mmCIF file of C-alpha atoms and ligand atoms in Angstrom:
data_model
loop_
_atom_site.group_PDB
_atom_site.id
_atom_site.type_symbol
_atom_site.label_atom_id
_atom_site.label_comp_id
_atom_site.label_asym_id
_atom_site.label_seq_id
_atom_site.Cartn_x
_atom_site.Cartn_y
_atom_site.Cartn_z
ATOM 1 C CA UNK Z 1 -5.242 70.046 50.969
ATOM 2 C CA UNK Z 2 -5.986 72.461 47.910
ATOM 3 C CA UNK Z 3 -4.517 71.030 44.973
ATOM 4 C CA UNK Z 4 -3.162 73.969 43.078
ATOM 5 C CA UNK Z 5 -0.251 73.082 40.833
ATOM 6 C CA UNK Z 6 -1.137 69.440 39.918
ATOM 7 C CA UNK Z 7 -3.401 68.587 37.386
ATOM 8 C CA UNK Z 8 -5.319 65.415 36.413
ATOM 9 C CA UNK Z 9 -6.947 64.775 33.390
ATOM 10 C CA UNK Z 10 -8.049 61.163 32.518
ATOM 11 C CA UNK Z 11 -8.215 59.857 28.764
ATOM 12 C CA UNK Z 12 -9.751 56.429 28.888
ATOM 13 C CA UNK Z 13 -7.497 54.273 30.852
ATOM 14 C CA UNK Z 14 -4.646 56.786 30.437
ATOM 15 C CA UNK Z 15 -4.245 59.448 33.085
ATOM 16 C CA UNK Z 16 -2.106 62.685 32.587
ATOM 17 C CA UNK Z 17 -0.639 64.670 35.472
ATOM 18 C CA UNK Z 18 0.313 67.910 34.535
ATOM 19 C CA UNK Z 19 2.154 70.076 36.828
ATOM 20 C CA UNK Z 20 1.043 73.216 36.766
ATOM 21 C CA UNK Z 21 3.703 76.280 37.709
ATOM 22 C CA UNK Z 22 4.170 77.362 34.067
ATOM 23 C CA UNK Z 23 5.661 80.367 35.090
ATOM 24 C CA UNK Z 24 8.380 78.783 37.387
ATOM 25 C CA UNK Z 25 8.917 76.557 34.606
ATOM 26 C CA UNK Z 26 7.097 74.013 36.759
ATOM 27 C CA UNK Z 27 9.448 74.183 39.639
ATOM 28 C CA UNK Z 28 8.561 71.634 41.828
ATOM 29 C CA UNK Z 29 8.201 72.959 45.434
ATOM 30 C CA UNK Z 30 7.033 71.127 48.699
ATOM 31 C CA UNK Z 31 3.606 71.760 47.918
ATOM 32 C CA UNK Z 32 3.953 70.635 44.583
ATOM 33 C CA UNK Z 33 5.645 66.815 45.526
ATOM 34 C CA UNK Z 34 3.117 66.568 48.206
ATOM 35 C CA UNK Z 35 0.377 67.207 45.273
ATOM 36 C CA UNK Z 36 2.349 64.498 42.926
ATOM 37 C CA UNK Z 37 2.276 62.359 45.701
ATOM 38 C CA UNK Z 38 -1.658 62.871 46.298
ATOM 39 C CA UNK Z 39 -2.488 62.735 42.413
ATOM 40 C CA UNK Z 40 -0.315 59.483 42.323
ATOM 41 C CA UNK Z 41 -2.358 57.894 45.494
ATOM 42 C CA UNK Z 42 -5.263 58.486 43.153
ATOM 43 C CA UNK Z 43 -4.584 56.930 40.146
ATOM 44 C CA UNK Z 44 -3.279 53.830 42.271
ATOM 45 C CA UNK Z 45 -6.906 53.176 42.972
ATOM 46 C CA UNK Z 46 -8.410 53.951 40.110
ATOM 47 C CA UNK Z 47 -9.203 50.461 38.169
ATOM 48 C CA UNK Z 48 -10.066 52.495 35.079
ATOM 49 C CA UNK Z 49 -6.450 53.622 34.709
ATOM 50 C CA UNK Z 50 -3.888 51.829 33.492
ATOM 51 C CA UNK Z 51 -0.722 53.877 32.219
ATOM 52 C CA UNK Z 52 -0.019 57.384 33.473
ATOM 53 C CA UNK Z 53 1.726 59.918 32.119
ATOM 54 C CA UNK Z 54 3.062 62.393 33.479
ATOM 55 C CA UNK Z 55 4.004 66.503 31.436
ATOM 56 C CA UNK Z 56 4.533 70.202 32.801
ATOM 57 C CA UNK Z 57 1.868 72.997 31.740
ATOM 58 C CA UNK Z 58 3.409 75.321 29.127
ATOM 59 C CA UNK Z 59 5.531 75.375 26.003
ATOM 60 C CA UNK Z 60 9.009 75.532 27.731
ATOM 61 C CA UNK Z 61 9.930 73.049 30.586
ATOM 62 C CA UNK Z 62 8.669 69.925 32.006
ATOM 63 C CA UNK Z 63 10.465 70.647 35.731
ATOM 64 C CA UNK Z 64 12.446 72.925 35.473
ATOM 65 C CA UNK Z 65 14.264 71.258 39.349
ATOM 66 C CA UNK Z 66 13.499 71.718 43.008
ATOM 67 C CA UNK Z 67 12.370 74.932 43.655
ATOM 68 C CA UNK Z 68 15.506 76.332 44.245
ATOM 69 C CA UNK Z 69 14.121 79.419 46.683
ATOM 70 C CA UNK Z 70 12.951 76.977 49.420
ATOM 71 C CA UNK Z 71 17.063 76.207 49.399
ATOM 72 C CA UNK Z 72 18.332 79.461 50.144
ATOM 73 C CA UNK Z 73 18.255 79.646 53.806
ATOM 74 C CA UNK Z 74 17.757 75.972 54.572
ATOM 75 C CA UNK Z 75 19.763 73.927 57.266
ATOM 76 C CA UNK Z 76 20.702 70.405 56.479
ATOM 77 C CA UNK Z 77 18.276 69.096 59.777
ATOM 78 C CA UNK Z 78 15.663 71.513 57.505
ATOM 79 C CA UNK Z 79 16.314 69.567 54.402
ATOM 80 C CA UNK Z 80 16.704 66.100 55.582
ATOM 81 C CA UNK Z 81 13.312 66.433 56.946
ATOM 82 C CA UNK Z 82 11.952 67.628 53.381
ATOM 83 C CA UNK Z 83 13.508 64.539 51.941
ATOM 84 C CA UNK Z 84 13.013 61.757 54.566
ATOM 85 C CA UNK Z 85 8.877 61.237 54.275
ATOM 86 C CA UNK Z 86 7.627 59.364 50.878
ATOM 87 C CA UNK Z 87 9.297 60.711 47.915
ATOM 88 C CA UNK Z 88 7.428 61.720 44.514
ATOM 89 C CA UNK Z 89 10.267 60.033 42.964
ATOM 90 C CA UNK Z 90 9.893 56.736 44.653
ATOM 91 C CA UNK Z 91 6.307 57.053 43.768
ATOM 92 C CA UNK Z 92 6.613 56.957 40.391
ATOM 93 C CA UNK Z 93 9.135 53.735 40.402
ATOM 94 C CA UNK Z 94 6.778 52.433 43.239
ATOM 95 C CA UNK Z 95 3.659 53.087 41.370
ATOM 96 C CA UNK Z 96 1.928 50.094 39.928
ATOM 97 C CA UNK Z 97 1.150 50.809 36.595
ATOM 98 C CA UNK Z 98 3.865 51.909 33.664
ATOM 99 C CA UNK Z 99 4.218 55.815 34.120
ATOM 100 C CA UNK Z 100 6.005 57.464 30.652
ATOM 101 C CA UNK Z 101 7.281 60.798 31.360
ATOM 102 C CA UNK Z 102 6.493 63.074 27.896
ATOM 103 C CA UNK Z 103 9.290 66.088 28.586
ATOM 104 C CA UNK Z 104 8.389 69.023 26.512
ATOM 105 C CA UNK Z 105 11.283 71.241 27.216
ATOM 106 C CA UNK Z 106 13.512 71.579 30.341
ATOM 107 C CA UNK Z 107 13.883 68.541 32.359
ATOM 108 C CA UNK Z 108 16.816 69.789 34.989
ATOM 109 C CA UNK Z 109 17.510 68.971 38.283
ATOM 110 C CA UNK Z 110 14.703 67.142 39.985
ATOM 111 C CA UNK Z 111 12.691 67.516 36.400
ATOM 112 C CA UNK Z 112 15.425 65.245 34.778
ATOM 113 C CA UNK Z 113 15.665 62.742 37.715
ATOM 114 C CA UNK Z 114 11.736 62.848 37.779
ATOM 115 C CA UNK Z 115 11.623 61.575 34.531
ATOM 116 C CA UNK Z 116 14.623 59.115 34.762
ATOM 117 C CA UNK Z 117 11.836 57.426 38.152
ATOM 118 C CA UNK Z 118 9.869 57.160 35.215
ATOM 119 C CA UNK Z 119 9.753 53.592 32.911
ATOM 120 C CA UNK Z 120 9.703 55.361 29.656
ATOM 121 C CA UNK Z 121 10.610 58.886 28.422
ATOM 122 C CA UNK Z 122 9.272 60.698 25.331
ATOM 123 C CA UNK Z 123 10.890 64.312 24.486
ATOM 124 C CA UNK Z 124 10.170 66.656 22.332
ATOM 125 C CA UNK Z 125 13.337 67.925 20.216
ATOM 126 C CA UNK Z 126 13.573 71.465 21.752
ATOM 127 C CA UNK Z 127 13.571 69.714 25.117
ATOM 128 C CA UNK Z 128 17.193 70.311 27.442
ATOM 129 C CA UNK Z 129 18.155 67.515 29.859
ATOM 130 C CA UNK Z 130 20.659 67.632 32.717
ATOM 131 C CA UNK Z 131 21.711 68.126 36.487
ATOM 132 C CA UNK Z 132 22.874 71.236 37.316
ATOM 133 C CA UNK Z 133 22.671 71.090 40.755
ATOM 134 C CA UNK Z 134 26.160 71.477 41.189
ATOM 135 C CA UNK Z 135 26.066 74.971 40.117
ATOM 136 C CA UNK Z 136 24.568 76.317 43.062
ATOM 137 C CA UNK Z 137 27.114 73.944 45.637
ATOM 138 C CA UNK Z 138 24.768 71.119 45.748
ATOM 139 C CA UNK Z 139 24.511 67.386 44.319
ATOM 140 C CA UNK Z 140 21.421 65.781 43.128
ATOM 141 C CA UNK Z 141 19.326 64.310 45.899
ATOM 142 C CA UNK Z 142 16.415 63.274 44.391
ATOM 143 C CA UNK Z 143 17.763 59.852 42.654
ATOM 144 C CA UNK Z 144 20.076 61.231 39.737
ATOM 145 C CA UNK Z 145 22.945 59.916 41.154
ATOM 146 C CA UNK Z 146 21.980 56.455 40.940
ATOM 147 C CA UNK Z 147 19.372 56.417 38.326
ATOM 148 C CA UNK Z 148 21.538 58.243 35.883
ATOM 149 C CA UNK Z 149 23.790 56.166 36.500
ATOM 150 C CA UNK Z 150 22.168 53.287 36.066
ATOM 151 C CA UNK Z 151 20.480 54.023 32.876
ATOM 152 C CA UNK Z 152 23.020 55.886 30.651
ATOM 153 C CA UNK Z 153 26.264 54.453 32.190
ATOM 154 C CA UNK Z 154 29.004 55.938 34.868
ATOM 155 C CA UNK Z 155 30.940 58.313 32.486
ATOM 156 C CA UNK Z 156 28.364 60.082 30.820
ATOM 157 C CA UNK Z 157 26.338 60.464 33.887
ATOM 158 C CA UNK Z 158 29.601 61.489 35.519
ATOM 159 C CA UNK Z 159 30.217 64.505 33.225
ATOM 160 C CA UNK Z 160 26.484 65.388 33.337
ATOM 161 C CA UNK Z 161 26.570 65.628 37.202
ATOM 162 C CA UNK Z 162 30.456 67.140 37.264
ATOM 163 C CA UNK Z 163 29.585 69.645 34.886
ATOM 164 C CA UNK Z 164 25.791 70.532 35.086
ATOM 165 C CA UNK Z 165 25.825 71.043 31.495
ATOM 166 C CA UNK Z 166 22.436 70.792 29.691
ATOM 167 C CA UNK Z 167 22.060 68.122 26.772
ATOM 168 C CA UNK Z 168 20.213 68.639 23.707
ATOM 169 C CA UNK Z 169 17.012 66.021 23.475
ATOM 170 C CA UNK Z 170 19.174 64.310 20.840
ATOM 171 C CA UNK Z 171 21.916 63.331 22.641
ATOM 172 C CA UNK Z 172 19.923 62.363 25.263
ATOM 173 C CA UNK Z 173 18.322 59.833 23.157
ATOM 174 C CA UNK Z 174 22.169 59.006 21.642
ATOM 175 C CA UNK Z 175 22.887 57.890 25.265
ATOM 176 C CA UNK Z 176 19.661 56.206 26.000
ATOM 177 C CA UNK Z 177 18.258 58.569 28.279
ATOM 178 C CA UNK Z 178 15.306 59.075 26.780
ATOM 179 C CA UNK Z 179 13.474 56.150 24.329
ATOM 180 C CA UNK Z 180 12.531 58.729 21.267
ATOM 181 C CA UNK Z 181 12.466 62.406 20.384
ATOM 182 C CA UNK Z 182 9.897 63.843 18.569
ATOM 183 C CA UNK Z 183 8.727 67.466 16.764
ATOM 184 C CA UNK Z 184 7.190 69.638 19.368
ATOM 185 C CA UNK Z 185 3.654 69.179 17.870
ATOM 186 C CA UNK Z 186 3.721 65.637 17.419
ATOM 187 C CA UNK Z 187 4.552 64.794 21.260
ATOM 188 C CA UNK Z 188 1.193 64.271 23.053
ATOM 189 C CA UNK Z 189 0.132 61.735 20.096
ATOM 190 C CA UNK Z 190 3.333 59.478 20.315
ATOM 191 C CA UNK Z 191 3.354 59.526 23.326
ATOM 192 C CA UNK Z 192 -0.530 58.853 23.438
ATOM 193 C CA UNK Z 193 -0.024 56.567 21.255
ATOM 194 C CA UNK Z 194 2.709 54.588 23.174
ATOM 195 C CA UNK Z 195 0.945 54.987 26.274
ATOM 196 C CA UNK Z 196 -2.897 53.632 24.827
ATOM 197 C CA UNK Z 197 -1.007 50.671 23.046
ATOM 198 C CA UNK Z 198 0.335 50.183 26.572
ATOM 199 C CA UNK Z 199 -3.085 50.355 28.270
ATOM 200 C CA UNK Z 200 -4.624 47.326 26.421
ATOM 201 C CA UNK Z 201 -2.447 45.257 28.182
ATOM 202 C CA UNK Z 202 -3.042 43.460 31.362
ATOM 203 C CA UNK Z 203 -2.760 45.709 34.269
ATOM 204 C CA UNK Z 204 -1.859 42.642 36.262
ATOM 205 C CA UNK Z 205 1.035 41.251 33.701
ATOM 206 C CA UNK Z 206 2.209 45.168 33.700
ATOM 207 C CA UNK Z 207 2.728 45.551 37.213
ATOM 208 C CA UNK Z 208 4.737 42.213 37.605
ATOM 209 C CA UNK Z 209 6.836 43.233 34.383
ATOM 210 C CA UNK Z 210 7.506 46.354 35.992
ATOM 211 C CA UNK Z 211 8.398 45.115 38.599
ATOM 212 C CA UNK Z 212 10.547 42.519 37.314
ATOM 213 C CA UNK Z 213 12.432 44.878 35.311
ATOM 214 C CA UNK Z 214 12.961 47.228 38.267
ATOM 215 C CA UNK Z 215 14.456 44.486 40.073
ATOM 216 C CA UNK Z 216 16.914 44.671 37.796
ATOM 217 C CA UNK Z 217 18.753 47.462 39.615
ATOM 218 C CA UNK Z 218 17.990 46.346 43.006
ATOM 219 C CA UNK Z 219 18.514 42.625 42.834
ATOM 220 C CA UNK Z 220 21.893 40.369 41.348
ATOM 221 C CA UNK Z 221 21.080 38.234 38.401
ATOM 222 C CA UNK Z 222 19.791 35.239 40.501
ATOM 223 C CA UNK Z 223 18.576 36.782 42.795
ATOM 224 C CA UNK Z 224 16.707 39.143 39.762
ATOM 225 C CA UNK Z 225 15.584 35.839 37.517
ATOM 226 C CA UNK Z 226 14.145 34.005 40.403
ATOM 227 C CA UNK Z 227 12.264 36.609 41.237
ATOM 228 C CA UNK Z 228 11.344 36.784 38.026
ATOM 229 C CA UNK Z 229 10.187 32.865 38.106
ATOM 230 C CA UNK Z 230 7.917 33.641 40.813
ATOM 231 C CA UNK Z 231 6.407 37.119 39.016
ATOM 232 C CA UNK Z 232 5.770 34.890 36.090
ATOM 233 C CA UNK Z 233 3.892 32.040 37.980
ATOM 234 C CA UNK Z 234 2.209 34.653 39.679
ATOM 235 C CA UNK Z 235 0.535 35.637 36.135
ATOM 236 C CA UNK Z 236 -1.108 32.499 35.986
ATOM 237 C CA UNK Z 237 -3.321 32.722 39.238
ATOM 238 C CA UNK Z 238 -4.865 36.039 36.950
ATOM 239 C CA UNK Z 239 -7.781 35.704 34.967
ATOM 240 C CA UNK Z 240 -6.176 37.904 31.989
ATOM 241 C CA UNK Z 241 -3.725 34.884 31.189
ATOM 242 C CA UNK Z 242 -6.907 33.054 30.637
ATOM 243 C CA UNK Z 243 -7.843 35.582 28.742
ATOM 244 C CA UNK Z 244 -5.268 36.293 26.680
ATOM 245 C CA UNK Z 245 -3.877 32.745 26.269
ATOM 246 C CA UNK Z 246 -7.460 31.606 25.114
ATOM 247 C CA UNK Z 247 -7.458 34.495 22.641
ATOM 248 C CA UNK Z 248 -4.669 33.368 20.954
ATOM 249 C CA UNK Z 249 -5.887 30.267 20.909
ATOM 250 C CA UNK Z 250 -8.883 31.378 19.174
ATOM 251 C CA UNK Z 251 -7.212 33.812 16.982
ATOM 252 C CA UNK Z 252 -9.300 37.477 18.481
ATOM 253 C CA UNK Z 253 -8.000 40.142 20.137
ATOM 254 C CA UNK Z 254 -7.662 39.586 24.203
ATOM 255 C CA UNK Z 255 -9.915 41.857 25.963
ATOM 256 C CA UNK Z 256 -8.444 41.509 29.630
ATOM 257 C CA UNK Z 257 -10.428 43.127 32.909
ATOM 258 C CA UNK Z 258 -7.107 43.225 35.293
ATOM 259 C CA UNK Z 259 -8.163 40.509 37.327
HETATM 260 N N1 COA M 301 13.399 77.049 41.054
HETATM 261 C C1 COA M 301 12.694 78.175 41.230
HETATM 262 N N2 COA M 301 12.342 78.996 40.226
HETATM 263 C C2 COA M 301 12.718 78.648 38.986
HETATM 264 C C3 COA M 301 13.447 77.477 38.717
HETATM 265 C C4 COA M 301 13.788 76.647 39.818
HETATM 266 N N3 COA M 301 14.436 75.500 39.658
HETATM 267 N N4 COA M 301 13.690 77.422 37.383
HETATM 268 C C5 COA M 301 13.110 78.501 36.848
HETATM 269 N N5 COA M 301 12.516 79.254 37.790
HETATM 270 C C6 COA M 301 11.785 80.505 37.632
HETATM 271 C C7 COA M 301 12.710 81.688 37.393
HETATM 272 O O1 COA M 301 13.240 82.163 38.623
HETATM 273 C C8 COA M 301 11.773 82.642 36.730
HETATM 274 O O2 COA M 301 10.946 83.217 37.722
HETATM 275 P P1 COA M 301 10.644 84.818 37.726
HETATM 276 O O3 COA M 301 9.977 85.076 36.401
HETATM 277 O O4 COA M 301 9.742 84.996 38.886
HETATM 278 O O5 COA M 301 11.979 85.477 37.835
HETATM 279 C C9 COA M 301 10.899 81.721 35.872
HETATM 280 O O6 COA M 301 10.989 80.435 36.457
HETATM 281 C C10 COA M 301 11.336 81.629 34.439
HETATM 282 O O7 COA M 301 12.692 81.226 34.404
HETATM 283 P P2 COA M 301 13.852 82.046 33.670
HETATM 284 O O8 COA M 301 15.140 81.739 34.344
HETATM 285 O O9 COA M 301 13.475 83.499 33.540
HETATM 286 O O10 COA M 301 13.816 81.372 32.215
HETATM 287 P P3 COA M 301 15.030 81.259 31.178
HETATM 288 O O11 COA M 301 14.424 80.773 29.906
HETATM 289 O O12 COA M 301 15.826 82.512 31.155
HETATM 290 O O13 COA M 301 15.979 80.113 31.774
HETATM 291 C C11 COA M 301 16.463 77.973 32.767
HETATM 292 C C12 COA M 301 15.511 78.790 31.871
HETATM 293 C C13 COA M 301 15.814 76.594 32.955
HETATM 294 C C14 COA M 301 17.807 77.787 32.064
HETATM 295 C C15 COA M 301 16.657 78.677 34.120
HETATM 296 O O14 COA M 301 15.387 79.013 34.646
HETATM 297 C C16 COA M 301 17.378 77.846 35.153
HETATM 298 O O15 COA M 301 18.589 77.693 35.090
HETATM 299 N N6 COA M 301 16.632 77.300 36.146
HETATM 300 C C17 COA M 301 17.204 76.569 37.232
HETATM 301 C C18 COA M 301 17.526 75.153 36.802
HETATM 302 C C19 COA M 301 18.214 74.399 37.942
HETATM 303 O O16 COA M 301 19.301 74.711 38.375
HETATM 304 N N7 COA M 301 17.517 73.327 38.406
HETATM 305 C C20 COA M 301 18.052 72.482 39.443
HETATM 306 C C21 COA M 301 17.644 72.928 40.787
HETATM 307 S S1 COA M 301 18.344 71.903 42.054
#
């Protein structure tokens, strides 16, 4: 497969995946997904890598939805079988390592719910957030639903969805859908910032607090904290807790290999 509209630039152990339809506002179309999905498969494997972030090229959206002319047309058999394989979504919750979503304008649609699959969002303050979908007849199918939901609460996320209306980056951080808002120019190095201090952790005691976390939302509380008991014993067959409980111990900065 040609990889056209997804690109992947590596920055010491952090990765960023740019995709790359700036003038479709980076409309994500089949081609596109299946190209987050590849780019994601990569950086999986990649030991070097250990925090991903993911952008869209140009100065006014991250993803700007679906690609909404692969809808017009399309039957629902079509369109379940677009959505039934792997889903870039999933990916991104599935993925091993923390992925921060840095939105530097529109995040609608798919764009938003993209992000919210994402552990941590960065915007900059000219960015717009929402779900239109139901503009056009349609709900969102990519997550929003749930994830929205789940992270900002069931009336707000009910008003976005009702309504489609757009949010300003501000109130998206009022209502804890995104973690900060920055100026325009200052975006890449917070969010480089947040994502290096990130990377010096252990990959190993990242994925499992991912995880843990995640199970938050898929899991009740028991169920949730003794998973978490077994995530956090699981730590201690790595030899990073070695590493970083003896560097405590002798008072110097860990320096942990992910094993
Ligand atoms: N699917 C396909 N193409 C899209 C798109 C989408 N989701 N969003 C934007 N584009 C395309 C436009 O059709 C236009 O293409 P063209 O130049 O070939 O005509 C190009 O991207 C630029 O968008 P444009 O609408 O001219 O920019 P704008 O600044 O006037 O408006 C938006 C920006 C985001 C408000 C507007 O593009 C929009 O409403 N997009 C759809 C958002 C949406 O409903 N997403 C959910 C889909 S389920």
């Amino acid at each position: 497969m040609a990889i056209e509209n997804v690109l992947i630039e590596k920055r010491g152990r952090v990765a960023i995946v740019t995709v790359n339809r700036p003038d479709k506002l980076n409309a994500l179309n089949i081609k596109t997904r299946e190209e987050i999905l590849a780019a994601f498969d990569e950086l999986a494997g990649d030991a070097e890598i250990r925090v991903v972030v993911i952008t869209g090229a140009g100065e006014k959206a991250f993803i700007a939805g679906a690609d909404i002319n692969e809808f017009a047309g399309m039957t629902a058999v079509g369109q379940r079988a677009v959505m039934k394989g792997r889903r870039a979504f999933d990916a991104m919750e599935d993925f091993p390592k923390p992925v921060i979503a840095m939105i530097n304008g529109f995040a609608l649609g798919g764009g938003c719910e993209l992000a919210l699959a994402c552990d941590i969002r960065i915007a900059s303050s000219n960015s717009k957030l929402g779900q239109p979908e139901i503009k056009l007849g349609i709900i969102p199918g990519g997550g929003g639903t749930q994830r929205l939901t789940r992270l900002i609460g069931e009336g707000k996320a009910m008003e976005l969805i009702l309504t489609g209306d757009m949010i300003s980056a501000a109130e998206a951080e009022r209502l804890g859908l995104v973690n900060y808002v920055v100026a325009p120019e200052e975006l890449e190095a917070k969010t480089m910032e947040l994502a290096n201090k990130i990377a010096e952790m252990s990959p190993v005691a990242l994925a499992m607090a991912k995880q843990s976390v995640k199970n938050a939302a898929r899991l009740d509380l028991r169920a949730g904290v003794e998973a978490e008991v077994d995530l956090f014993a699981l730590c201690f067959s790595s030899e990073d807790k070695e590493e970083g409980v003896r560097a405590f111990i002798e008072k110097r900065k860990p320096d942990f290999k992910g094993r």
